[in-house]
Amino acid sequence: MNNDCIFCKIISGEIPSKKVYEDETVYAFEDIAPVAPVHILVVPKTHIANALEITEENSSVIAHIYEVIGKIAREKGIESFRVVNNCGEDAGQTVFHLHFHIIGGRKCGIMA
Ligand code: 5GP
Ligand code: ZN
């Protein structure tokens, strides 16, 4: 738990969110400003700032996050979707707690 982190506060319940999925290591919730009919954020419960902080010790949660992404996509009935992970300010990262956007329910544009 990082006291300055809004996603840590969402995971702990201090800040409300629309929960989509939860287990021991992962939490998923609806993005507050959706860019598509389906826009869900999947985060590890442990505070990892971004992809640069993924190490041998904590990387197993990433595989699990992708299992969860598939589960959520099937539940939402989207067969085609984009997974986005922004790392660093220039890439558009605004919340420094590792998160994967599931974006679907509409045709996506080209990358970048
Ligand atoms: P980033 O730009 O860091 O890749 O994505 C951060 C995402 O978090 C944005 O899509 C933004 O809408 C979402 N977000 C920021 N604050 C909150 C919040 O308090 N609650 C929820 N549900 N989403 C948030
Ligand atoms: Zn955090």
mmCIF file of C-alpha atoms and ligand atoms in Angstrom:
data_model
loop_
_atom_site.group_PDB
_atom_site.id
_atom_site.type_symbol
_atom_site.label_atom_id
_atom_site.label_comp_id
_atom_site.label_asym_id
_atom_site.label_seq_id
_atom_site.Cartn_x
_atom_site.Cartn_y
_atom_site.Cartn_z
ATOM 1 C CA MET A 1 0.000 0.000 0.000
ATOM 2 C CA ASN A 2 1.336 3.347 -1.105
ATOM 3 C CA ASN A 3 -0.516 6.134 0.727
ATOM 4 C CA ASP A 4 -0.077 8.582 -2.139
ATOM 5 C CA CYS A 5 -1.460 6.207 -4.762
ATOM 6 C CA ILE A 6 -5.087 6.462 -5.916
ATOM 7 C CA PHE A 7 -5.151 2.892 -7.204
ATOM 8 C CA CYS A 8 -3.876 1.564 -3.848
ATOM 9 C CA LYS A 9 -6.762 3.513 -2.274
ATOM 10 C CA ILE A 10 -9.204 1.993 -4.767
ATOM 11 C CA ILE A 11 -7.917 -1.511 -3.977
ATOM 12 C CA SER A 12 -8.290 -0.902 -0.220
ATOM 13 C CA GLY A 13 -11.805 0.513 -0.733
ATOM 14 C CA GLU A 14 -10.867 3.976 0.566
ATOM 15 C CA ILE A 15 -11.820 5.380 -2.859
ATOM 16 C CA PRO A 16 -14.964 3.782 -4.353
ATOM 17 C CA SER A 17 -14.830 2.000 -7.696
ATOM 18 C CA LYS A 18 -17.035 -0.176 -9.872
ATOM 19 C CA LYS A 19 -15.449 -3.574 -9.249
ATOM 20 C CA VAL A 20 -15.382 -6.021 -12.142
ATOM 21 C CA TYR A 21 -13.159 -8.746 -10.674
ATOM 22 C CA GLU A 22 -11.089 -9.416 -7.572
ATOM 23 C CA ASP A 23 -8.908 -12.206 -6.247
ATOM 24 C CA GLU A 24 -5.914 -12.453 -3.894
ATOM 25 C CA THR A 25 -3.464 -10.668 -6.161
ATOM 26 C CA VAL A 26 -5.479 -8.780 -8.772
ATOM 27 C CA TYR A 27 -8.230 -6.127 -8.810
ATOM 28 C CA ALA A 28 -10.185 -4.931 -11.853
ATOM 29 C CA PHE A 29 -12.564 -1.977 -12.096
ATOM 30 C CA GLU A 30 -14.251 0.274 -14.607
ATOM 31 C CA ASP A 31 -12.265 3.264 -15.815
ATOM 32 C CA ILE A 32 -13.770 6.533 -14.557
ATOM 33 C CA ALA A 33 -13.418 8.136 -18.012
ATOM 34 C CA PRO A 34 -14.127 5.337 -20.483
ATOM 35 C CA VAL A 35 -12.866 5.743 -24.053
ATOM 36 C CA ALA A 36 -14.909 2.791 -25.342
ATOM 37 C CA PRO A 37 -18.060 0.848 -24.386
ATOM 38 C CA VAL A 38 -15.807 -1.520 -22.427
ATOM 39 C CA HIS A 39 -12.930 0.163 -20.587
ATOM 40 C CA ILE A 40 -11.645 -1.756 -17.599
ATOM 41 C CA LEU A 41 -8.429 -1.381 -15.630
ATOM 42 C CA VAL A 42 -6.679 -4.460 -14.279
ATOM 43 C CA VAL A 43 -4.099 -3.877 -11.552
ATOM 44 C CA PRO A 44 -1.903 -5.929 -9.245
ATOM 45 C CA LYS A 45 -2.850 -5.483 -5.587
ATOM 46 C CA THR A 46 0.784 -4.846 -4.710
ATOM 47 C CA HIS A 47 2.038 -1.397 -5.585
ATOM 48 C CA ILE A 48 4.253 -1.619 -8.669
ATOM 49 C CA ALA A 49 4.748 1.816 -10.283
ATOM 50 C CA ASN A 50 5.006 0.673 -13.893
ATOM 51 C CA ALA A 51 6.590 -1.816 -16.299
ATOM 52 C CA LEU A 52 10.076 -0.648 -15.298
ATOM 53 C CA GLU A 53 9.471 -2.041 -11.807
ATOM 54 C CA ILE A 54 8.614 -5.561 -12.968
ATOM 55 C CA THR A 55 11.282 -7.927 -11.659
ATOM 56 C CA GLU A 56 11.942 -11.657 -11.373
ATOM 57 C CA GLU A 57 10.370 -11.481 -7.904
ATOM 58 C CA ASN A 58 7.041 -9.886 -8.882
ATOM 59 C CA SER A 59 6.575 -10.834 -12.554
ATOM 60 C CA SER A 60 4.325 -13.844 -11.936
ATOM 61 C CA VAL A 61 1.433 -11.446 -11.278
ATOM 62 C CA ILE A 62 1.674 -10.263 -14.894
ATOM 63 C CA ALA A 63 0.899 -13.737 -16.234
ATOM 64 C CA HIS A 64 -2.004 -13.893 -13.829
ATOM 65 C CA ILE A 65 -3.243 -10.474 -14.961
ATOM 66 C CA TYR A 66 -3.406 -11.797 -18.532
ATOM 67 C CA GLU A 67 -5.442 -14.805 -17.367
ATOM 68 C CA VAL A 68 -7.817 -12.357 -15.691
ATOM 69 C CA ILE A 69 -7.961 -10.178 -18.815
ATOM 70 C CA GLY A 70 -9.156 -13.181 -20.840
ATOM 71 C CA LYS A 71 -11.718 -14.066 -18.200
ATOM 72 C CA ILE A 72 -13.119 -10.520 -18.092
ATOM 73 C CA ALA A 73 -13.221 -10.235 -21.905
ATOM 74 C CA ARG A 74 -15.177 -13.489 -22.164
ATOM 75 C CA GLU A 75 -17.583 -12.351 -19.451
ATOM 76 C CA LYS A 76 -18.112 -9.016 -21.206
ATOM 77 C CA GLY A 77 -18.632 -10.819 -24.517
ATOM 78 C CA ILE A 78 -15.849 -9.027 -26.359
ATOM 79 C CA GLU A 79 -13.814 -11.236 -28.663
ATOM 80 C CA SER A 80 -11.734 -8.389 -29.998
ATOM 81 C CA PHE A 81 -10.138 -5.839 -27.734
ATOM 82 C CA ARG A 82 -6.947 -3.911 -27.060
ATOM 83 C CA VAL A 83 -4.781 -4.156 -23.943
ATOM 84 C CA VAL A 84 -2.837 -0.975 -23.201
ATOM 85 C CA ASN A 85 -0.116 -0.455 -20.642
ATOM 86 C CA ASN A 86 1.393 3.021 -20.561
ATOM 87 C CA CYS A 87 4.851 3.298 -18.994
ATOM 88 C CA GLY A 88 6.070 6.793 -18.161
ATOM 89 C CA GLU A 89 4.724 10.281 -18.731
ATOM 90 C CA ASP A 90 5.537 10.563 -22.440
ATOM 91 C CA ALA A 91 3.609 7.339 -23.046
ATOM 92 C CA GLY A 92 0.590 8.834 -21.297
ATOM 93 C CA GLN A 93 0.911 7.220 -17.877
ATOM 94 C CA THR A 94 -0.965 9.402 -15.403
ATOM 95 C CA VAL A 95 -1.395 6.978 -12.501
ATOM 96 C CA PHE A 96 1.841 5.428 -11.302
ATOM 97 C CA HIS A 97 0.444 2.082 -10.191
ATOM 98 C CA LEU A 98 0.876 -0.549 -12.918
ATOM 99 C CA HIS A 99 -2.373 -1.062 -14.805
ATOM 100 C CA PHE A 100 -3.600 -2.679 -17.982
ATOM 101 C CA HIS A 101 -6.470 -1.056 -19.858
ATOM 102 C CA ILE A 102 -8.921 -3.440 -21.534
ATOM 103 C CA ILE A 103 -10.485 -1.402 -24.322
ATOM 104 C CA GLY A 104 -13.231 -2.954 -26.424
ATOM 105 C CA GLY A 105 -16.747 -2.857 -27.726
ATOM 106 C CA ARG A 106 -15.854 -0.670 -30.691
ATOM 107 C CA LYS A 107 -13.416 -0.731 -33.578
ATOM 108 C CA CYS A 108 -9.997 0.520 -32.443
ATOM 109 C CA GLY A 109 -7.905 2.949 -34.497
ATOM 110 C CA ILE A 110 -4.280 2.437 -35.472
ATOM 111 C CA MET A 111 -1.575 2.494 -32.830
ATOM 112 C CA ALA A 112 0.311 5.608 -31.619
HETATM 113 P P1 5GP B 1 -3.004 5.989 -17.631
HETATM 114 O O1 5GP B 1 -3.206 7.298 -18.345
HETATM 115 O O2 5GP B 1 -2.089 6.159 -16.421
HETATM 116 O O3 5GP B 1 -2.544 4.873 -18.520
HETATM 117 O O4 5GP B 1 -4.421 5.536 -17.133
HETATM 118 C C1 5GP B 1 -4.987 5.968 -15.949
HETATM 119 C C2 5GP B 1 -6.468 5.707 -16.076
HETATM 120 O O5 5GP B 1 -7.029 5.754 -14.782
HETATM 121 C C3 5GP B 1 -7.207 6.733 -16.938
HETATM 122 O O6 5GP B 1 -7.864 6.069 -18.017
HETATM 123 C C4 5GP B 1 -8.189 7.383 -15.957
HETATM 124 O O7 5GP B 1 -9.445 7.659 -16.538
HETATM 125 C C5 5GP B 1 -8.293 6.342 -14.865
HETATM 126 N N1 5GP B 1 -8.556 6.891 -13.536
HETATM 127 C C6 5GP B 1 -7.915 7.931 -12.944
HETATM 128 N N2 5GP B 1 -8.408 8.144 -11.716
HETATM 129 C C7 5GP B 1 -9.383 7.227 -11.530
HETATM 130 C C8 5GP B 1 -10.269 6.947 -10.441
HETATM 131 O O8 5GP B 1 -10.255 7.591 -9.385
HETATM 132 N N3 5GP B 1 -11.151 5.913 -10.607
HETATM 133 C C9 5GP B 1 -11.195 5.181 -11.769
HETATM 134 N N4 5GP B 1 -12.104 4.197 -11.836
HETATM 135 N N5 5GP B 1 -10.365 5.414 -12.805
HETATM 136 C C10 5GP B 1 -9.483 6.421 -12.686
HETATM 137 ZN ZN ZN B 2 -0.499 1.870 -5.759
#
